[in-house]
mmCIF file of N, CA and C in Angstrom:
data_model
loop_
_atom_site.group_PDB
_atom_site.id
_atom_site.type_symbol
_atom_site.label_atom_id
_atom_site.label_comp_id
_atom_site.label_asym_id
_atom_site.label_seq_id
_atom_site.Cartn_x
_atom_site.Cartn_y
_atom_site.Cartn_z
ATOM 1 N N MET A 1 99.604 101.161 139.002
ATOM 2 C CA MET A 1 100.019 102.234 138.584
ATOM 3 C C MET A 1 98.920 103.351 137.836
ATOM 4 N N LYS A 2 99.172 104.782 137.886
ATOM 5 C CA LYS A 2 98.436 105.617 137.488
ATOM 6 C C LYS A 2 98.824 105.881 135.841
ATOM 7 N N ASN A 3 97.808 106.302 135.363
ATOM 8 C CA ASN A 3 97.978 106.690 133.663
ATOM 9 C C ASN A 3 98.946 107.640 133.621
ATOM 10 N N SER A 4 99.271 108.532 134.710
ATOM 11 C CA SER A 4 100.326 109.387 134.630
ATOM 12 C C SER A 4 101.675 109.013 134.969
ATOM 13 N N ASP A 5 101.657 107.439 135.135
ATOM 14 C CA ASP A 5 102.905 107.068 135.197
ATOM 15 C C ASP A 5 103.543 106.381 133.859
ATOM 16 N N PHE A 6 102.764 106.522 133.000
ATOM 17 C CA PHE A 6 103.010 106.020 131.379
ATOM 18 C C PHE A 6 102.961 107.070 130.360
ATOM 19 N N THR A 7 103.597 106.587 129.410
ATOM 20 C CA THR A 7 103.613 107.744 128.310
ATOM 21 C C THR A 7 103.553 106.840 126.995
ATOM 22 N N THR A 8 102.975 107.245 125.977
ATOM 23 C CA THR A 8 102.925 106.401 124.731
ATOM 24 C C THR A 8 103.893 106.369 123.754
ATOM 25 N N ILE A 9 104.327 105.574 123.090
ATOM 26 C CA ILE A 9 105.602 105.458 122.051
ATOM 27 C C ILE A 9 104.907 104.886 120.870
ATOM 28 N N THR A 10 105.709 105.291 119.636
ATOM 29 C CA THR A 10 105.194 104.870 118.209
ATOM 30 C C THR A 10 106.141 104.436 117.641
ATOM 31 N N ILE A 11 106.314 103.145 117.469
ATOM 32 C CA ILE A 11 107.559 102.559 116.511
ATOM 33 C C ILE A 11 106.984 101.851 115.297
ATOM 34 N N SER A 12 107.936 101.296 114.430
ATOM 35 C CA SER A 12 107.136 100.533 113.285
ATOM 36 C C SER A 12 106.633 99.263 113.745
ATOM 37 N N LYS A 13 106.073 98.613 113.052
ATOM 38 C CA LYS A 13 105.014 97.181 113.064
ATOM 39 C C LYS A 13 106.349 96.225 112.946
ATOM 40 N N GLU A 14 107.594 96.490 112.323
ATOM 41 C CA GLU A 14 108.495 95.432 112.303
ATOM 42 C C GLU A 14 109.421 95.365 113.731
ATOM 43 N N THR A 15 109.763 96.720 114.373
ATOM 44 C CA THR A 15 110.422 96.612 115.673
ATOM 45 C C THR A 15 109.538 96.351 116.798
ATOM 46 N N HIS A 16 108.219 96.262 116.425
ATOM 47 C CA HIS A 16 107.137 95.920 117.614
ATOM 48 C C HIS A 16 107.076 94.559 117.561
ATOM 49 N N GLN A 17 107.032 93.837 116.456
ATOM 50 C CA GLN A 17 107.079 92.415 116.445
ATOM 51 C C GLN A 17 108.208 91.734 117.042
ATOM 52 N N GLN A 18 109.315 92.344 116.987
ATOM 53 C CA GLN A 18 110.639 91.926 117.821
ATOM 54 C C GLN A 18 110.505 92.170 119.244
ATOM 55 N N LEU A 19 110.000 93.237 119.703
ATOM 56 C CA LEU A 19 109.856 93.415 120.853
ATOM 57 C C LEU A 19 109.030 92.895 121.679
ATOM 58 N N VAL A 20 107.818 92.347 121.180
ATOM 59 C CA VAL A 20 106.731 91.678 121.920
ATOM 60 C C VAL A 20 107.205 90.226 122.219
ATOM 61 N N ASN A 21 108.270 89.813 121.638
ATOM 62 C CA ASN A 21 109.126 88.426 121.944
ATOM 63 C C ASN A 21 109.448 88.493 123.287
ATOM 64 N N LEU A 22 109.741 89.527 123.883
ATOM 65 C CA LEU A 22 110.535 89.676 125.199
ATOM 66 C C LEU A 22 109.202 89.686 126.409
ATOM 67 N N PRO A 23 109.606 88.857 127.394
ATOM 68 C CA PRO A 23 108.644 88.637 128.517
ATOM 69 C C PRO A 23 108.042 90.041 128.996
ATOM 70 N N TRP A 24 109.161 90.931 129.373
ATOM 71 C CA TRP A 24 108.734 91.957 130.457
ATOM 72 C C TRP A 24 108.414 93.265 129.451
ATOM 73 N N PHE A 25 107.754 92.980 128.307
ATOM 74 C CA PHE A 25 107.056 94.155 127.310
ATOM 75 C C PHE A 25 105.811 93.776 127.017
ATOM 76 N N VAL A 26 104.954 93.222 128.196
ATOM 77 C CA VAL A 26 103.702 92.953 127.918
ATOM 78 C C VAL A 26 102.856 93.898 127.699
ATOM 79 N N ASN A 27 102.783 95.174 128.083
ATOM 80 C CA ASN A 27 102.160 96.366 127.491
ATOM 81 C C ASN A 27 102.281 96.506 125.807
ATOM 82 N N ALA A 28 103.463 96.195 125.756
ATOM 83 C CA ALA A 28 103.764 96.588 124.187
ATOM 84 C C ALA A 28 103.021 95.534 123.269
ATOM 85 N N LYS A 29 102.356 94.260 123.737
ATOM 86 C CA LYS A 29 101.632 93.536 123.210
ATOM 87 C C LYS A 29 99.921 93.723 123.607
ATOM 88 N N SER A 30 99.843 93.892 124.730
ATOM 89 C CA SER A 30 98.301 93.869 125.130
ATOM 90 C C SER A 30 97.766 95.155 124.994
ATOM 91 N N SER A 31 98.374 96.181 125.208
ATOM 92 C CA SER A 31 97.807 97.251 124.902
ATOM 93 C C SER A 31 97.978 98.064 123.649
ATOM 94 N N ALA A 32 98.810 97.305 122.753
ATOM 95 C CA ALA A 32 99.101 97.868 121.377
ATOM 96 C C ALA A 32 97.984 98.322 120.636
ATOM 97 N N VAL A 33 98.195 99.580 119.823
ATOM 98 C CA VAL A 33 97.018 100.044 119.030
ATOM 99 C C VAL A 33 97.855 100.065 117.302
ATOM 100 N N MET A 34 97.373 99.321 116.515
ATOM 101 C CA MET A 34 97.956 99.471 115.284
ATOM 102 C C MET A 34 97.419 100.647 114.512
ATOM 103 N N ASN A 35 98.375 101.440 113.865
ATOM 104 C CA ASN A 35 97.952 102.767 113.214
ATOM 105 C C ASN A 35 97.959 102.461 111.615
ATOM 106 N N ARG A 36 97.057 103.345 111.228
ATOM 107 C CA ARG A 36 96.881 103.109 109.633
ATOM 108 C C ARG A 36 97.969 103.401 108.968
ATOM 109 N N ASN A 37 99.115 104.215 109.487
ATOM 110 C CA ASN A 37 100.413 104.112 108.464
ATOM 111 C C ASN A 37 101.308 102.898 108.868
ATOM 112 N N GLY A 38 100.795 102.179 109.463
ATOM 113 C CA GLY A 38 101.793 100.765 109.767
ATOM 114 C C GLY A 38 102.537 100.561 111.036
ATOM 115 N N THR A 39 102.322 101.994 111.742
ATOM 116 C CA THR A 39 103.097 101.934 112.915
ATOM 117 C C THR A 39 102.382 101.382 114.122
ATOM 118 N N VAL A 40 102.776 101.120 115.464
ATOM 119 C CA VAL A 40 102.223 100.933 116.406
ATOM 120 C C VAL A 40 102.697 101.524 117.673
ATOM 121 N N THR A 41 101.462 101.844 118.384
ATOM 122 C CA THR A 41 101.455 102.790 119.640
ATOM 123 C C THR A 41 101.342 101.976 120.776
ATOM 124 N N PHE A 42 101.852 102.102 121.911
ATOM 125 C CA PHE A 42 101.842 101.520 123.191
ATOM 126 C C PHE A 42 102.311 102.234 124.351
ATOM 127 N N PRO A 43 101.710 101.884 125.462
ATOM 128 C CA PRO A 43 102.177 102.605 126.609
ATOM 129 C C PRO A 43 103.582 101.981 127.296
ATOM 130 N N VAL A 44 104.331 102.792 127.770
ATOM 131 C CA VAL A 44 105.417 102.510 128.456
ATOM 132 C C VAL A 44 105.623 103.339 129.742
ATOM 133 N N GLY A 45 106.093 102.806 130.739
ATOM 134 C CA GLY A 45 106.471 103.335 131.967
ATOM 135 C C GLY A 45 107.336 104.718 131.976
ATOM 136 N N LEU A 46 107.339 105.622 132.436
ATOM 137 C CA LEU A 46 108.093 106.829 132.304
ATOM 138 C C LEU A 46 109.529 106.353 132.621
ATOM 139 N N ASP A 47 109.789 105.417 133.760
ATOM 140 C CA ASP A 47 111.183 105.150 133.896
ATOM 141 C C ASP A 47 112.035 104.252 132.813
ATOM 142 N N LEU A 48 111.008 103.669 132.068
ATOM 143 C CA LEU A 48 111.599 102.576 130.842
ATOM 144 C C LEU A 48 111.842 103.931 129.716
ATOM 145 N N HIS A 49 110.787 104.807 129.382
ATOM 146 C CA HIS A 49 111.014 105.761 128.439
ATOM 147 C C HIS A 49 112.120 106.437 128.811
ATOM 148 N N ALA A 50 112.465 107.114 130.076
ATOM 149 C CA ALA A 50 113.570 107.841 130.198
ATOM 150 C C ALA A 50 114.965 106.906 129.886
ATOM 151 N N LYS A 51 115.036 105.698 130.272
ATOM 152 C CA LYS A 51 116.271 104.890 129.755
ATOM 153 C C LYS A 51 116.251 104.506 128.247
ATOM 154 N N LEU A 52 115.271 104.812 127.819
ATOM 155 C CA LEU A 52 115.414 104.430 126.221
ATOM 156 C C LEU A 52 116.012 105.805 125.647
ATOM 157 N N LEU A 53 115.670 106.879 126.001
ATOM 158 C CA LEU A 53 115.938 108.112 125.705
ATOM 159 C C LEU A 53 117.386 108.311 125.986
ATOM 160 N N ASP A 54 117.877 107.797 127.094
ATOM 161 C CA ASP A 54 119.224 107.704 127.521
ATOM 162 C C ASP A 54 120.150 106.984 126.128
ATOM 163 N N VAL A 55 119.778 106.069 125.732
ATOM 164 C CA VAL A 55 120.350 104.978 124.760
ATOM 165 C C VAL A 55 120.246 106.015 123.494
ATOM 166 N N HIS A 56 119.334 106.676 122.975
ATOM 167 C CA HIS A 56 119.194 107.419 121.798
ATOM 168 C C HIS A 56 117.766 108.066 121.855
ATOM 169 N N GLU A 57 118.035 109.459 121.428
ATOM 170 C CA GLU A 57 116.863 110.429 121.309
ATOM 171 C C GLU A 57 115.705 109.897 120.629
ATOM 172 N N ASP A 58 115.727 109.062 119.529
ATOM 173 C CA ASP A 58 114.783 108.399 118.810
ATOM 174 C C ASP A 58 114.382 107.077 119.576
ATOM 175 N N VAL A 59 113.378 106.871 119.903
ATOM 176 C CA VAL A 59 112.779 106.016 120.762
ATOM 177 C C VAL A 59 112.945 104.566 120.063
ATOM 178 N N GLU A 60 112.506 104.480 118.920
ATOM 179 C CA GLU A 60 112.423 103.284 117.977
ATOM 180 C C GLU A 60 113.856 102.799 118.059
ATOM 181 N N LEU A 61 114.800 103.820 117.524
ATOM 182 C CA LEU A 61 116.285 103.333 117.253
ATOM 183 C C LEU A 61 116.678 102.836 118.650
ATOM 184 N N ALA A 62 116.517 103.338 119.772
ATOM 185 C CA ALA A 62 116.821 102.983 121.077
ATOM 186 C C ALA A 62 116.589 101.668 121.229
ATOM 187 N N ILE A 63 115.106 101.267 120.909
ATOM 188 C CA ILE A 63 114.634 99.952 120.967
ATOM 189 C C ILE A 63 115.348 98.847 120.047
ATOM 190 N N GLN A 64 115.637 99.319 118.827
ATOM 191 C CA GLN A 64 116.437 98.636 117.923
ATOM 192 C C GLN A 64 117.792 98.302 118.460
ATOM 193 N N ILE A 65 118.453 99.310 119.006
ATOM 194 C CA ILE A 65 119.757 99.004 119.859
ATOM 195 C C ILE A 65 119.665 98.195 121.005
ATOM 196 N N PHE A 66 118.883 98.341 121.812
ATOM 197 C CA PHE A 66 118.578 97.433 122.944
ATOM 198 C C PHE A 66 118.333 95.886 122.308
ATOM 199 N N LEU A 67 117.498 95.927 121.252
ATOM 200 C CA LEU A 67 117.155 94.198 120.593
ATOM 201 C C LEU A 67 118.511 93.851 119.780
ATOM 202 N N GLY A 68 119.395 94.517 119.605
ATOM 203 C CA GLY A 68 120.645 94.288 118.778
ATOM 204 C C GLY A 68 120.353 94.421 117.328
ATOM 205 N N LEU A 69 119.381 94.823 117.189
ATOM 206 C CA LEU A 69 119.048 95.123 115.332
ATOM 207 C C LEU A 69 119.949 96.221 114.925
ATOM 208 N N LYS A 70 120.196 97.252 115.648
ATOM 209 C CA LYS A 70 121.073 98.349 115.122
ATOM 210 C C LYS A 70 122.304 98.696 116.296
ATOM 211 N N THR A 71 123.202 99.400 115.917
ATOM 212 C CA THR A 71 124.183 100.090 116.787
ATOM 213 C C THR A 71 124.258 101.424 116.637
ATOM 214 N N ASN A 72 124.972 101.860 117.651
ATOM 215 C CA ASN A 72 124.755 103.281 117.906
ATOM 216 C C ASN A 72 125.659 104.091 117.250
#
């Protein structure tokens, strides 16, 4: 895949810790960048990003819904 096939997302450290427990989120762990403000930035495929936005316009909330941590 080319870099143009990815976008980056930024979520809280807590949500990131839950996400990296899932085997299909390899990039969330291996390519993660910890930010000074306590958030984590990492690449995701454009198709996954679009699916997250279909769940909720706030990507972090969409991930939390996916993980069962929040409801829509």
